[in-house]
Short mmCIF file of C-alpha atoms in Angstrom, two decimals:
data_model
loop_
_atom_site.label_atom_id
_atom_site.label_comp_id
_atom_site.label_asym_id
_atom_site.label_seq_id
_atom_site.Cartn_x
_atom_site.Cartn_y
_atom_site.Cartn_z
CA UNK A 1 -14.39 1.04 -8.44
CA UNK A 2 -10.87 -1.21 -8.31
CA UNK A 3 -9.63 -3.17 -10.40
CA UNK A 4 -8.93 -5.96 -7.85
CA UNK A 5 -12.07 -7.44 -6.66
CA UNK A 6 -12.61 -8.53 -3.19
CA UNK A 7 -15.98 -9.39 -1.03
CA UNK A 8 -17.13 -5.90 1.06
CA UNK A 9 -17.23 -8.93 3.81
CA UNK A 10 -16.86 -12.15 5.35
CA UNK A 11 -17.27 -13.46 9.09
CA UNK A 12 -16.74 -16.56 11.25
CA UNK A 13 -17.07 -18.06 14.36
CA UNK A 14 -13.48 -16.98 16.90
CA UNK A 15 -11.64 -20.28 16.22
CA UNK A 16 -13.16 -21.02 12.67
CA UNK A 17 -11.16 -20.33 9.98
CA UNK A 18 -12.20 -18.07 6.76
CA UNK A 19 -10.49 -17.02 3.25
CA UNK A 20 -10.58 -13.98 1.46
CA UNK A 21 -10.75 -13.90 -2.38
CA UNK A 22 -8.96 -11.45 -4.35
CA UNK A 23 -9.84 -11.52 -8.35
CA UNK A 24 -7.82 -9.72 -11.33
CA UNK A 25 -6.45 -10.48 -14.71
CA UNK A 26 -3.62 -11.48 -16.33
CA UNK A 27 -2.46 -8.02 -16.12
CA UNK A 28 -2.38 -7.97 -12.61
CA UNK A 29 -2.55 -10.98 -10.41
CA UNK A 30 -2.09 -12.89 -13.43
CA UNK A 31 1.88 -12.40 -14.29
CA UNK A 32 2.42 -10.03 -10.15
CA UNK A 33 3.29 -11.09 -7.12
CA UNK A 34 0.35 -10.51 -4.53
CA UNK A 35 0.43 -9.02 -1.30
CA UNK A 36 -1.79 -8.52 1.85
CA UNK A 37 -2.59 -5.89 4.33
CA UNK A 38 -4.45 -6.43 7.75
CA UNK A 39 -5.29 -2.28 8.63
CA UNK A 40 -6.71 -2.38 12.44
CA UNK A 41 -9.41 0.24 13.27
CA UNK A 42 -7.41 3.17 13.61
CA UNK A 43 -4.38 2.55 12.53
CA UNK A 44 -1.77 1.76 9.37
CA UNK A 45 -1.77 -1.38 7.26
CA UNK A 46 0.42 -3.90 7.99
CA UNK A 47 1.81 -6.44 5.73
CA UNK A 48 0.59 -10.00 6.09
CA UNK A 49 1.63 -11.42 2.90
CA UNK A 50 3.83 -10.89 0.35
CA UNK A 51 5.09 -12.81 -2.92
CA UNK A 52 2.18 -14.43 -3.24
CA UNK A 53 2.12 -16.86 0.13
CA UNK A 54 5.54 -15.68 2.09
CA UNK A 55 4.58 -14.57 6.06
CA UNK A 56 6.80 -11.62 7.61
CA UNK A 57 8.18 -13.24 10.61
CA UNK A 58 6.20 -11.49 12.83
CA UNK A 59 3.34 -12.60 11.10
CA UNK A 60 1.71 -15.95 12.80
CA UNK A 61 1.50 -19.10 10.96
CA UNK A 62 -2.61 -18.74 11.50
CA UNK A 63 -2.32 -16.65 7.70
CA UNK A 64 -1.82 -18.08 4.97
CA UNK A 65 -1.87 -16.87 1.26
CA UNK A 66 -2.33 -18.72 -2.33
CA UNK A 67 -2.72 -18.01 -5.85
CA UNK A 68 -3.89 -19.67 -8.38
CA UNK A 69 -4.46 -18.13 -12.26
CA UNK A 70 -5.87 -14.45 -11.92
CA UNK A 71 -7.05 -15.15 -8.10
CA UNK A 72 -5.47 -14.81 -5.25
CA UNK A 73 -6.61 -15.86 -1.61
CA UNK A 74 -6.05 -15.08 2.16
CA UNK A 75 -6.32 -18.13 5.17
CA UNK A 76 -6.73 -17.15 8.10
CA UNK A 77 -7.25 -20.06 10.61
CA UNK A 78 -8.12 -20.33 14.70
CA UNK A 79 -9.71 -16.83 14.46
CA UNK A 80 -9.63 -14.51 16.92
CA UNK A 81 -11.86 -11.53 18.10
CA UNK A 82 -8.34 -9.45 17.58
CA UNK A 83 -8.37 -10.60 13.56
CA UNK A 84 -11.24 -7.93 13.55
CA UNK A 85 -10.02 -5.65 11.06
CA UNK A 86 -10.18 -4.92 6.85
CA UNK A 87 -7.97 -7.13 4.42
CA UNK A 88 -6.59 -5.37 1.22
CA UNK A 89 -5.01 -7.10 -2.00
CA UNK A 90 -2.78 -5.45 -3.44
CA UNK A 91 -0.03 -5.91 -6.76
CA UNK A 92 1.19 -4.63 -9.95
CA UNK A 93 -0.59 -4.45 -12.62
CA UNK A 94 1.14 -3.69 -16.05
CA UNK A 95 -1.95 -2.96 -18.63
CA UNK A 96 -0.66 0.28 -19.09
CA UNK A 97 2.47 1.60 -20.67
CA UNK A 98 3.75 3.19 -17.58
CA UNK A 99 2.30 0.45 -15.25
CA UNK A 100 0.53 0.33 -11.76
CA UNK A 101 0.36 -0.47 -8.64
CA UNK A 102 -3.48 -1.30 -7.83
CA UNK A 103 -5.23 -2.40 -4.43
CA UNK A 104 -8.19 -4.69 -4.33
CA UNK A 105 -11.52 -2.55 -2.75
CA UNK A 106 -11.09 -4.39 0.68
CA UNK A 107 -12.75 -6.94 3.31
CA UNK A 108 -14.15 -6.30 6.63
CA UNK A 109 -13.24 -9.52 8.47
CA UNK A 110 -15.99 -9.76 11.49
CA UNK A 111 -15.53 -12.16 14.20
CA UNK A 112 -18.78 -13.40 15.42
CA UNK B 1 13.88 -0.18 13.18
CA UNK B 2 12.55 1.34 10.37
CA UNK B 3 9.91 3.80 11.22
CA UNK B 4 8.18 6.33 8.30
CA UNK B 5 7.15 9.95 9.63
CA UNK B 6 4.56 11.74 7.90
CA UNK B 7 4.56 15.57 8.30
CA UNK B 8 2.89 18.91 6.58
CA UNK B 9 -0.49 21.18 6.73
CA UNK B 10 -3.58 19.05 7.92
CA UNK B 11 -5.37 21.80 5.53
CA UNK B 12 -5.18 22.36 2.22
CA UNK B 13 -7.46 25.11 0.26
CA UNK B 14 -9.21 23.62 -3.16
CA UNK B 15 -6.81 24.33 -6.12
CA UNK B 16 -3.55 24.97 -3.78
CA UNK B 17 -0.89 22.07 -3.59
CA UNK B 18 -1.00 19.57 -1.44
CA UNK B 19 3.05 18.80 0.06
CA UNK B 20 3.83 16.20 2.54
CA UNK B 21 7.08 14.98 3.67
CA UNK B 22 8.05 11.36 4.99
CA UNK B 23 11.29 11.07 7.00
CA UNK B 24 13.02 7.96 7.19
CA UNK B 25 14.51 6.62 9.97
CA UNK B 26 16.59 3.68 11.11
CA UNK B 27 17.59 2.57 7.30
CA UNK B 28 19.29 3.73 4.29
CA UNK B 29 16.54 5.47 2.62
CA UNK B 30 19.29 5.12 -0.36
CA UNK B 31 19.27 0.96 -0.37
CA UNK B 32 19.08 -0.53 -3.79
CA UNK B 33 16.25 -2.95 -2.82
CA UNK B 34 13.86 -0.02 -2.04
CA UNK B 35 11.25 2.26 -3.13
CA UNK B 36 9.64 4.52 -1.31
CA UNK B 37 6.07 5.26 -1.62
CA UNK B 38 2.98 7.32 -0.98
CA UNK B 39 -0.74 5.88 -0.49
CA UNK B 40 -3.76 7.22 0.33
CA UNK B 41 -7.62 6.55 1.88
CA UNK B 42 -10.49 8.71 1.90
CA UNK B 43 -12.11 8.78 5.12
CA UNK B 44 -14.56 5.32 5.08
CA UNK B 45 -12.65 3.82 1.65
CA UNK B 46 -9.89 1.70 0.76
CA UNK B 47 -5.85 2.37 -0.28
CA UNK B 48 -4.82 4.13 -3.61
CA UNK B 49 -1.63 4.32 -4.52
CA UNK B 50 -0.33 7.42 -5.52
CA UNK B 51 3.34 6.82 -6.64
CA UNK B 52 6.89 5.90 -6.01
CA UNK B 53 10.76 6.72 -5.62
CA UNK B 54 13.58 5.52 -5.75
CA UNK B 55 16.80 6.82 -3.94
CA UNK B 56 18.31 8.01 -7.69
CA UNK B 57 15.28 10.13 -8.03
CA UNK B 58 13.31 7.52 -10.62
CA UNK B 59 9.79 7.54 -9.82
CA UNK B 60 6.37 6.65 -11.22
CA UNK B 61 3.22 7.41 -10.44
CA UNK B 62 -0.88 6.00 -10.53
CA UNK B 63 -1.74 6.95 -14.15
CA UNK B 64 -5.12 8.65 -13.06
CA UNK B 65 -2.84 11.25 -10.57
CA UNK B 66 0.16 11.60 -13.04
CA UNK B 67 -0.47 14.90 -14.03
CA UNK B 68 -0.90 16.44 -10.58
CA UNK B 69 1.71 14.45 -8.63
CA UNK B 70 5.50 15.07 -7.88
CA UNK B 71 7.17 12.88 -5.77
CA UNK B 72 11.16 13.49 -5.40
CA UNK B 73 13.65 12.46 -2.87
CA UNK B 74 16.24 14.10 -0.84
CA UNK B 75 19.09 11.28 0.60
CA UNK B 76 21.05 14.12 2.52
CA UNK B 77 18.10 13.97 5.21
CA UNK B 78 16.73 11.29 4.55
CA UNK B 79 13.27 12.20 3.36
CA UNK B 80 11.13 11.33 0.20
CA UNK B 81 8.17 13.96 -0.22
CA UNK B 82 4.74 14.22 -1.94
CA UNK B 83 3.17 17.39 -4.25
CA UNK B 84 -0.25 17.03 -5.36
CA UNK B 85 -1.41 20.30 -7.20
CA UNK B 86 -5.10 21.83 -7.84
CA UNK B 87 -6.41 19.21 -5.03
CA UNK B 88 -10.25 19.14 -4.52
CA UNK B 89 -12.33 17.83 -2.36
CA UNK B 90 -12.07 14.39 -3.56
CA UNK B 91 -8.02 14.65 -2.12
CA UNK B 92 -9.02 14.56 1.57
CA UNK B 93 -7.65 11.42 2.78
CA UNK B 94 -5.41 9.96 5.41
CA UNK B 95 -1.85 9.78 3.55
CA UNK B 96 0.42 7.51 4.28
CA UNK B 97 4.12 6.77 3.27
CA UNK B 98 5.89 3.23 2.81
CA UNK B 99 8.84 1.18 2.10
CA UNK B 100 8.19 -0.82 -1.01
CA UNK B 101 10.31 -3.77 -1.56
CA UNK B 102 12.05 -3.40 -5.27
CA UNK B 103 11.76 -6.16 -7.88
CA UNK B 104 12.60 -5.35 -11.48
CA UNK B 105 11.35 -7.71 -14.29
CA UNK B 106 11.71 -7.57 -18.35
CA UNK B 107 13.65 -4.16 -17.92
CA UNK B 108 10.64 -2.45 -15.69
CA UNK B 109 10.82 -1.96 -11.94
CA UNK B 110 8.26 -1.62 -9.13
CA UNK B 111 7.15 -2.73 -6.22
CA UNK B 112 6.11 -6.13 -4.89
CA UNK B 113 4.97 -5.24 -1.55
CA UNK B 114 5.19 -2.36 0.79
CA UNK B 115 6.57 -3.69 4.43
CA UNK B 116 6.77 -0.69 6.27
CA UNK B 117 4.14 2.16 6.71
CA UNK B 118 3.87 5.41 8.82
CA UNK B 119 1.41 6.51 10.77
CA UNK B 120 -0.78 7.99 8.02
CA UNK B 121 -1.11 11.84 8.45
CA UNK B 122 -4.91 13.59 7.67
CA UNK B 123 -5.27 16.19 5.09
CA UNK B 124 -8.46 18.02 4.56
CA UNK B 125 -9.35 19.94 1.42
CA UNK B 126 -11.46 22.93 2.59
CA UNK B 127 -11.39 26.45 2.30
#
């Protein structure tokens, strides 16, 4: 069971908007930066969002991130079939003395 | 252009040690801004952080694996390596190496995100 909680799956039609939630606690999301990763089928994860809401230059502005308290959200607008993938949130967890990097369990996005 | 490439045996026997190397090209592994990490993904499952190493050799590990893991760096070869001892079938996974942005707060330094990943290498633990 993951420290960060994500819905197992979400779906929406092409052109629509979808949000993916990531719920944690004060020892992780509440006090550390959140990042999001997209994993297309059969490929390595790719960084989508870092530092809660920043996008690498190669990521289109259809992707956005936000954080409030101990939860974070990934938003995707103008859905395309090519967005079908698994999405993971991640952050540092400082609940243990040595700390630990943690990922959410992943959310499978289906574009209907 | 940064590239990371994992290499190592694809099959390891139970109770033995899994050894993988990640070769970094296109950037200096001795950058003060980054950690170099290992992340794995069991078949059909999610991502799990194994640990990360700084170019000085300072490393931090997932507490659940710490007793079995060693991550080291060889700056002369632009490589960093993973050793995982006493493996079982539960260690069967895709193993990724990745670059992590270094961030320090209140005397503790860690990666805030992983911005570049290798393609991954599948390691199966089986006799």
